[in-house]
Amino acid sequence: MSIAIEDLNRFVQQLFVAEQVDPVVARVVSDVLVAGDRLGQHTHGVKLARGYLRDIRNGHAAIDPQRLTVLKSSPVLRLYDAQYLLGPYVLHETLQWASAAAREYGIGVANIRQSHHIACLGAYLKSVVDQDLVCVIMSSDPAAASVAPFGGTRAIQTPNPLAMGIPGEPEPILIDVSMSSITNGMVGKQRQLGKKLNHPVLLTADGTLSDDPETAFASPPSTILPLGGMEYGYKGFALGLMVEALTSGIGGFGRKDKPTGWGASVYIQVIDPEYLGGLQALKDEVAFLSEQVSTNPPIDPARPPRMPGWNGMANWHKADCQGVQLPEDVIAELRQAAIETRLGYPF
């Protein structure tokens, strides 16, 4: 089903306003969730709204923007405590500060404790690269675990995504990857659809590979393999630890504190390339690499090589013209969110 961007945005915003969310906060949250779907990341787009609304009702997700507190600050570094304020608004505010610091000093770095869930990391990148800035975002959830250490079978960390936006031509580079073989969202989606995963990327408690998402909800549950799988998963596990260190570690609040409930520890870094080799030099390098990729002989002509973000930007431009194409599982979640919020479903 295709829905005009403005109509989808308005509806999602209304869902949050109906739960007494400040209209400014609701607009930012809606913008970020819709941006996830515009990029084609439907597990981390407007489908998340229902869960966010549920957490608002049960008191886990905060809606007062004053909850976002600066604990420590220097011209280029800040430590925030979000006190479980809705994550998209938290990221929007901290990215604005980090971008301003980067323009003035060359770099801005922020760490955020106790944010609520922050949705699709890639959804934040375009607004930063459109300012000709480089952006890095990392996230972990110290209250959850679904990825075991390489060689182990008990989960100790989350998929720990890393996103990076790099200005470039003809399109920017937009990287959004987890340090695990698959995301929790995809496991949940395939289970909801009653389908197997495309590859056996789950490891049961007895050490058996599986493509059945039901095993992730067994007792004891299976774990998601680190990026690199059974052969090279030590690399993904190491990268996951890097994310843990830069999010929960240097922020001073993490797994050792035994938090509960859906949340995020976040690391943000914004760089102005003009303070280093220069913006044009960076764009020239991206253009050169893009040509190297687009002219690379493909293994399968139907699936030629591409730069990270090319598919997402193609989806973004298509949505501008044709609206956001939402799969049925997302539509079902929106309908249910409307029922639970006592709003009519308009589509």
Short mmCIF file of C-alpha atoms in Angstrom, two decimals:
data_model
loop_
_atom_site.label_atom_id
_atom_site.label_comp_id
_atom_site.label_asym_id
_atom_site.label_seq_id
_atom_site.Cartn_x
_atom_site.Cartn_y
_atom_site.Cartn_z
CA MET A 1 0.00 0.00 0.00
CA SER A 2 1.35 3.42 -0.98
CA ILE A 3 0.68 6.45 1.24
CA ALA A 4 1.67 10.06 0.55
CA ILE A 5 4.52 11.18 2.80
CA GLU A 6 2.56 14.15 4.17
CA ASP A 7 -0.50 12.01 4.97
CA LEU A 8 1.55 9.30 6.70
CA ASN A 9 3.49 11.87 8.67
CA ARG A 10 0.32 13.64 9.77
CA PHE A 11 -1.31 10.40 10.92
CA VAL A 12 1.70 9.18 12.92
CA GLN A 13 2.04 12.60 14.52
CA GLN A 14 -1.64 12.49 15.52
CA LEU A 15 -1.08 9.12 17.21
CA PHE A 16 1.50 10.66 19.52
CA VAL A 17 -0.39 13.89 20.13
CA ALA A 18 -3.37 11.75 21.20
CA GLU A 19 -1.13 10.40 23.98
CA GLN A 20 -0.38 13.95 25.19
CA VAL A 21 2.99 14.18 23.46
CA ASP A 22 4.09 17.77 22.76
CA PRO A 23 3.32 18.53 19.09
CA VAL A 24 6.96 19.48 18.42
CA VAL A 25 8.20 16.19 19.89
CA ALA A 26 5.48 14.28 18.02
CA ARG A 27 6.48 15.90 14.73
CA VAL A 28 10.15 14.98 15.17
CA VAL A 29 9.32 11.39 16.15
CA SER A 30 7.00 11.06 13.17
CA ASP A 31 9.58 12.52 10.78
CA VAL A 32 12.20 9.99 11.88
CA LEU A 33 9.88 6.97 11.75
CA VAL A 34 8.59 7.92 8.31
CA ALA A 35 12.17 8.49 7.13
CA GLY A 36 12.96 4.87 8.03
CA ASP A 37 10.22 3.67 5.70
CA ARG A 38 11.26 6.14 2.99
CA LEU A 39 14.66 4.42 3.04
CA GLY A 40 12.99 1.00 2.84
CA GLN A 41 13.82 -0.02 6.44
CA HIS A 42 10.30 -1.14 7.31
CA THR A 43 11.21 -3.01 10.50
CA HIS A 44 12.50 0.28 11.94
CA GLY A 45 9.99 2.76 10.54
CA VAL A 46 6.41 3.60 11.46
CA LYS A 47 5.89 0.00 12.57
CA LEU A 48 7.66 1.03 15.78
CA ALA A 49 5.00 3.61 16.65
CA ARG A 50 2.73 1.10 18.34
CA GLY A 51 5.49 -0.04 20.71
CA TYR A 52 6.47 3.54 21.49
CA LEU A 53 2.86 4.42 22.28
CA ARG A 54 2.53 1.38 24.50
CA ASP A 55 5.63 2.43 26.45
CA ILE A 56 4.19 5.95 26.86
CA ARG A 57 1.05 4.46 28.39
CA ASN A 58 2.93 2.17 30.78
CA GLY A 59 5.26 4.96 31.86
CA HIS A 60 8.50 3.64 30.38
CA ALA A 61 8.82 6.17 27.53
CA ALA A 62 8.97 9.81 28.66
CA ILE A 63 7.37 12.59 26.62
CA ASP A 64 8.53 15.78 28.40
CA PRO A 65 11.37 17.35 26.35
CA GLN A 66 12.79 18.82 29.58
CA ARG A 67 13.87 15.29 30.53
CA LEU A 68 16.87 15.62 28.20
CA THR A 69 19.61 16.79 30.60
CA VAL A 70 23.21 17.80 29.95
CA LEU A 71 25.43 16.17 32.60
CA LYS A 72 28.83 17.30 31.30
CA SER A 73 29.82 19.68 28.52
CA SER A 74 32.80 21.20 26.74
CA PRO A 75 32.88 23.05 23.41
CA VAL A 76 33.11 19.72 21.53
CA LEU A 77 31.93 17.03 23.98
CA ARG A 78 28.65 16.47 25.78
CA LEU A 79 27.19 13.78 28.01
CA TYR A 80 23.39 13.64 28.11
CA ASP A 81 20.91 11.74 30.26
CA ALA A 82 17.64 11.38 28.35
CA GLN A 83 15.71 9.68 31.18
CA TYR A 84 13.95 7.50 28.57
CA LEU A 85 12.61 10.41 26.56
CA LEU A 86 11.42 9.28 23.11
CA GLY A 87 14.62 8.46 21.21
CA PRO A 88 14.00 10.16 17.85
CA TYR A 89 13.55 13.50 19.60
CA VAL A 90 16.66 12.87 21.72
CA LEU A 91 18.77 12.13 18.62
CA HIS A 92 17.36 15.13 16.76
CA GLU A 93 18.34 17.50 19.57
CA THR A 94 21.79 16.04 20.21
CA LEU A 95 22.61 15.94 16.50
CA GLN A 96 21.72 19.60 16.21
CA TRP A 97 24.15 20.44 19.00
CA ALA A 98 26.91 18.18 17.61
CA SER A 99 26.47 19.63 14.10
CA ALA A 100 26.74 23.19 15.43
CA ALA A 101 29.89 22.24 17.38
CA ALA A 102 31.39 20.65 14.26
CA ARG A 103 30.77 23.77 12.19
CA GLU A 104 32.44 25.93 14.85
CA TYR A 105 35.27 23.68 16.04
CA GLY A 106 35.55 20.92 13.43
CA ILE A 107 34.01 18.15 15.54
CA GLY A 108 31.13 17.53 17.94
CA VAL A 109 30.78 14.37 20.04
CA ALA A 110 27.81 13.43 22.22
CA ASN A 111 27.09 10.42 24.39
CA ILE A 112 23.55 9.70 25.58
CA ARG A 113 22.51 7.63 28.58
CA GLN A 114 19.05 6.17 29.01
CA SER A 115 17.41 7.18 25.77
CA HIS A 116 14.27 5.37 24.74
CA HIS A 117 14.57 3.38 21.48
CA ILE A 118 16.02 5.50 18.64
CA ALA A 119 14.50 3.79 15.56
CA CYS A 120 16.45 3.52 12.28
CA LEU A 121 19.95 4.98 12.62
CA GLY A 122 20.13 5.60 8.89
CA ALA A 123 17.09 7.88 9.13
CA TYR A 124 19.21 10.58 10.81
CA LEU A 125 22.08 10.64 8.33
CA LYS A 126 20.63 12.52 5.35
CA SER A 127 19.83 15.67 7.33
CA VAL A 128 23.45 15.83 8.48
CA VAL A 129 25.17 15.04 5.17
CA ASP A 130 22.89 17.60 3.52
CA GLN A 131 24.85 20.12 5.64
CA ASP A 132 28.11 18.75 4.13
CA LEU A 133 29.06 17.15 7.46
CA VAL A 134 30.19 13.60 8.23
CA CYS A 135 28.12 11.79 10.85
CA VAL A 136 28.69 8.64 12.92
CA ILE A 137 26.01 7.10 15.17
CA MET A 138 26.34 3.96 17.29
CA SER A 139 23.75 2.39 19.56
CA SER A 140 23.32 -0.44 22.04
CA ASP A 141 20.59 -1.42 24.49
CA PRO A 142 22.08 -2.31 27.88
CA ALA A 143 18.74 -3.75 29.03
CA ALA A 144 18.62 -6.41 26.30
CA ALA A 145 20.84 -9.12 24.85
CA SER A 146 20.44 -11.31 21.78
CA VAL A 147 24.02 -11.80 20.50
CA ALA A 148 26.46 -14.22 22.17
CA PRO A 149 30.23 -13.80 22.18
CA PHE A 150 32.01 -15.66 19.40
CA GLY A 151 32.20 -19.30 20.46
CA GLY A 152 29.47 -18.93 23.11
CA THR A 153 25.75 -19.66 23.27
CA ARG A 154 24.45 -17.18 25.88
CA ALA A 155 23.56 -13.66 24.72
CA ILE A 156 25.48 -10.78 26.30
CA GLN A 157 24.93 -7.85 23.91
CA THR A 158 22.58 -6.45 21.27
CA PRO A 159 23.18 -6.26 17.49
CA ASN A 160 24.82 -2.86 18.16
CA PRO A 161 24.29 -0.99 14.89
CA LEU A 162 26.71 1.55 13.46
CA ALA A 163 25.64 4.22 10.98
CA MET A 164 27.76 6.67 9.03
CA GLY A 165 26.81 9.40 6.59
CA ILE A 166 29.43 10.78 4.19
CA PRO A 167 28.73 13.68 1.79
CA GLY A 168 29.33 12.70 -1.80
CA GLU A 169 28.33 12.79 -5.43
CA PRO A 170 26.23 11.65 -7.19
CA GLU A 171 24.75 10.44 -3.88
CA PRO A 172 26.07 10.43 -0.32
CA ILE A 173 27.33 7.25 1.28
CA LEU A 174 24.81 6.10 3.90
CA ILE A 175 26.01 3.16 5.99
CA ASP A 176 23.70 1.47 8.50
CA VAL A 177 24.85 -1.98 9.58
CA SER A 178 24.57 -4.12 12.69
CA MET A 179 27.49 -5.95 14.25
CA SER A 180 25.34 -9.09 14.05
CA SER A 181 24.33 -11.23 11.09
CA ILE A 182 20.70 -10.10 11.30
CA THR A 183 18.65 -7.68 13.41
CA ASN A 184 16.13 -8.45 16.14
CA GLY A 185 13.54 -6.63 14.04
CA MET A 186 13.99 -9.01 11.11
CA VAL A 187 13.80 -12.06 13.37
CA GLY A 188 10.56 -10.74 14.83
CA LYS A 189 9.14 -9.88 11.42
CA GLN A 190 9.78 -13.34 9.97
CA ARG A 191 8.27 -14.95 13.03
CA GLN A 192 5.19 -12.75 12.72
CA LEU A 193 4.87 -13.75 9.07
CA GLY A 194 5.37 -17.43 9.90
CA LYS A 195 8.44 -17.63 7.67
CA LYS A 196 11.96 -18.97 8.07
CA LEU A 197 15.00 -16.70 7.84
CA ASN A 198 16.91 -16.57 4.56
CA HIS A 199 19.99 -18.08 6.19
CA PRO A 200 20.76 -20.10 9.35
CA VAL A 201 22.04 -17.16 11.40
CA LEU A 202 20.62 -18.23 14.77
CA LEU A 203 22.53 -20.46 17.20
CA THR A 204 20.47 -22.55 19.58
CA ALA A 205 21.46 -23.08 23.20
CA ASP A 206 22.97 -26.47 22.29
CA GLY A 207 25.14 -24.91 19.56
CA THR A 208 23.05 -25.87 16.51
CA LEU A 209 22.58 -23.47 13.61
CA SER A 210 18.97 -22.60 12.79
CA ASP A 211 16.91 -20.53 10.36
CA ASP A 212 13.77 -20.80 12.50
CA PRO A 213 12.88 -17.49 14.25
CA GLU A 214 10.79 -19.41 16.78
CA THR A 215 14.02 -20.63 18.39
CA ALA A 216 14.76 -17.03 19.44
CA PHE A 217 11.65 -17.17 21.65
CA ALA A 218 12.33 -20.62 23.14
CA SER A 219 13.63 -21.24 26.66
CA PRO A 220 16.57 -20.98 26.59
CA PRO A 221 16.50 -18.82 23.42
CA SER A 222 18.79 -19.05 20.45
CA THR A 223 21.19 -16.18 19.83
CA ILE A 224 21.95 -14.16 16.71
CA LEU A 225 25.36 -14.88 15.23
CA PRO A 226 27.85 -12.00 15.27
CA LEU A 227 28.69 -10.41 11.92
CA GLY A 228 30.95 -12.92 10.16
CA GLY A 229 29.01 -15.97 11.29
CA MET A 230 30.50 -19.20 12.52
CA GLU A 231 33.72 -18.69 10.54
CA TYR A 232 34.62 -15.04 11.18
CA GLY A 233 32.25 -13.99 13.92
CA TYR A 234 35.15 -12.97 16.15
CA LYS A 235 35.37 -9.85 13.96
CA GLY A 236 31.71 -8.96 14.43
CA PHE A 237 31.93 -9.66 18.14
CA ALA A 238 34.96 -7.36 18.45
CA LEU A 239 33.14 -4.60 16.57
CA GLY A 240 30.13 -5.11 18.83
CA LEU A 241 32.39 -4.58 21.84
CA MET A 242 33.65 -1.36 20.25
CA VAL A 243 30.07 -0.12 20.07
CA GLU A 244 29.45 -1.17 23.69
CA ALA A 245 32.53 0.80 24.79
CA LEU A 246 31.62 3.98 22.90
CA THR A 247 27.95 3.91 23.92
CA SER A 248 27.48 2.45 27.41
CA GLY A 249 31.16 2.36 28.38
CA ILE A 250 32.27 5.95 28.07
CA GLY A 251 28.79 7.16 28.98
CA GLY A 252 29.10 5.53 32.39
CA PHE A 253 25.78 3.68 32.32
CA GLY A 254 25.44 0.19 30.90
CA ARG A 255 24.85 -3.49 31.52
CA LYS A 256 26.56 -3.46 34.91
CA ASP A 257 23.77 -1.12 36.09
CA LYS A 258 21.13 -3.71 35.17
CA PRO A 259 18.59 -1.37 33.53
CA THR A 260 15.19 -2.70 32.47
CA GLY A 261 12.94 -1.80 29.58
CA TRP A 262 13.42 -0.79 25.96
CA GLY A 263 16.19 1.79 25.66
CA ALA A 264 19.46 2.87 24.13
CA SER A 265 22.94 4.07 24.93
CA VAL A 266 24.11 6.23 22.02
CA TYR A 267 27.35 7.67 20.64
CA ILE A 268 27.25 10.53 18.11
CA GLN A 269 30.15 12.10 16.25
CA VAL A 270 29.87 14.87 13.65
CA ILE A 271 32.89 16.13 11.66
CA ASP A 272 33.25 19.11 9.37
CA PRO A 273 35.63 17.96 6.60
CA GLU A 274 36.66 21.56 5.91
CA TYR A 275 38.78 21.40 9.07
CA LEU A 276 40.77 18.50 7.55
CA GLY A 277 41.35 17.76 3.87
CA GLY A 278 38.37 19.80 2.73
CA LEU A 279 34.83 19.08 1.61
CA GLN A 280 35.58 19.04 -2.11
CA ALA A 281 38.44 16.59 -1.65
CA LEU A 282 36.08 14.28 0.22
CA LYS A 283 33.40 14.56 -2.45
CA ASP A 284 35.96 13.94 -5.19
CA GLU A 285 37.09 10.77 -3.40
CA VAL A 286 33.50 9.57 -3.00
CA ALA A 287 32.83 10.29 -6.69
CA PHE A 288 35.94 8.31 -7.66
CA LEU A 289 34.98 5.35 -5.47
CA SER A 290 31.40 5.50 -6.74
CA GLU A 291 32.62 5.20 -10.33
CA GLN A 292 34.86 2.29 -9.35
CA VAL A 293 31.84 0.54 -7.88
CA SER A 294 29.33 1.32 -10.64
CA THR A 295 31.73 0.19 -13.40
CA ASN A 296 32.86 -2.94 -11.54
CA PRO A 297 32.13 -6.17 -13.48
CA PRO A 298 29.17 -7.80 -11.68
CA ILE A 299 28.93 -11.44 -10.65
CA ASP A 300 25.22 -11.26 -11.51
CA PRO A 301 24.16 -8.52 -13.98
CA ALA A 302 20.79 -8.41 -12.24
CA ARG A 303 22.51 -7.48 -8.97
CA PRO A 304 25.37 -5.11 -9.81
CA PRO A 305 27.70 -3.69 -7.13
CA ARG A 306 26.44 -0.60 -5.34
CA MET A 307 27.59 1.86 -2.74
CA PRO A 308 25.97 1.78 0.71
CA GLY A 309 22.92 4.00 0.64
CA TRP A 310 22.21 3.87 -3.10
CA ASN A 311 19.18 1.63 -2.65
CA GLY A 312 17.98 3.71 0.27
CA MET A 313 18.27 6.95 -1.69
CA ALA A 314 16.48 5.36 -4.65
CA ASN A 315 13.63 4.43 -2.29
CA TRP A 316 13.72 7.96 -0.84
CA HIS A 317 13.38 9.63 -4.25
CA LYS A 318 10.67 7.17 -5.32
CA ALA A 319 8.67 7.96 -2.16
CA ASP A 320 8.87 11.66 -3.01
CA CYS A 321 7.01 10.95 -6.24
CA GLN A 322 4.85 7.93 -5.45
CA GLY A 323 4.42 7.95 -1.69
CA VAL A 324 5.76 5.47 0.88
CA GLN A 325 5.14 1.84 -0.01
CA LEU A 326 4.30 0.02 3.23
CA PRO A 327 4.12 -3.79 3.54
CA GLU A 328 1.03 -5.38 5.05
CA ASP A 329 2.63 -6.17 8.43
CA VAL A 330 3.36 -2.45 8.88
CA ILE A 331 -0.19 -1.50 7.86
CA ALA A 332 -1.53 -3.99 10.41
CA GLU A 333 0.53 -2.42 13.18
CA LEU A 334 -0.67 1.07 12.25
CA ARG A 335 -4.28 -0.06 12.27
CA GLN A 336 -3.85 -1.59 15.71
CA ALA A 337 -2.07 1.53 16.97
CA ALA A 338 -5.03 3.61 15.81
CA ILE A 339 -7.46 1.32 17.65
CA GLU A 340 -5.43 1.41 20.86
CA THR A 341 -5.11 5.20 20.64
CA ARG A 342 -8.86 5.56 19.88
CA LEU A 343 -8.24 7.26 16.56
CA GLY A 344 -9.80 6.44 13.23
CA TYR A 345 -7.53 4.75 10.70
CA PRO A 346 -7.55 6.98 7.60
CA PHE A 347 -5.95 4.84 4.91
#
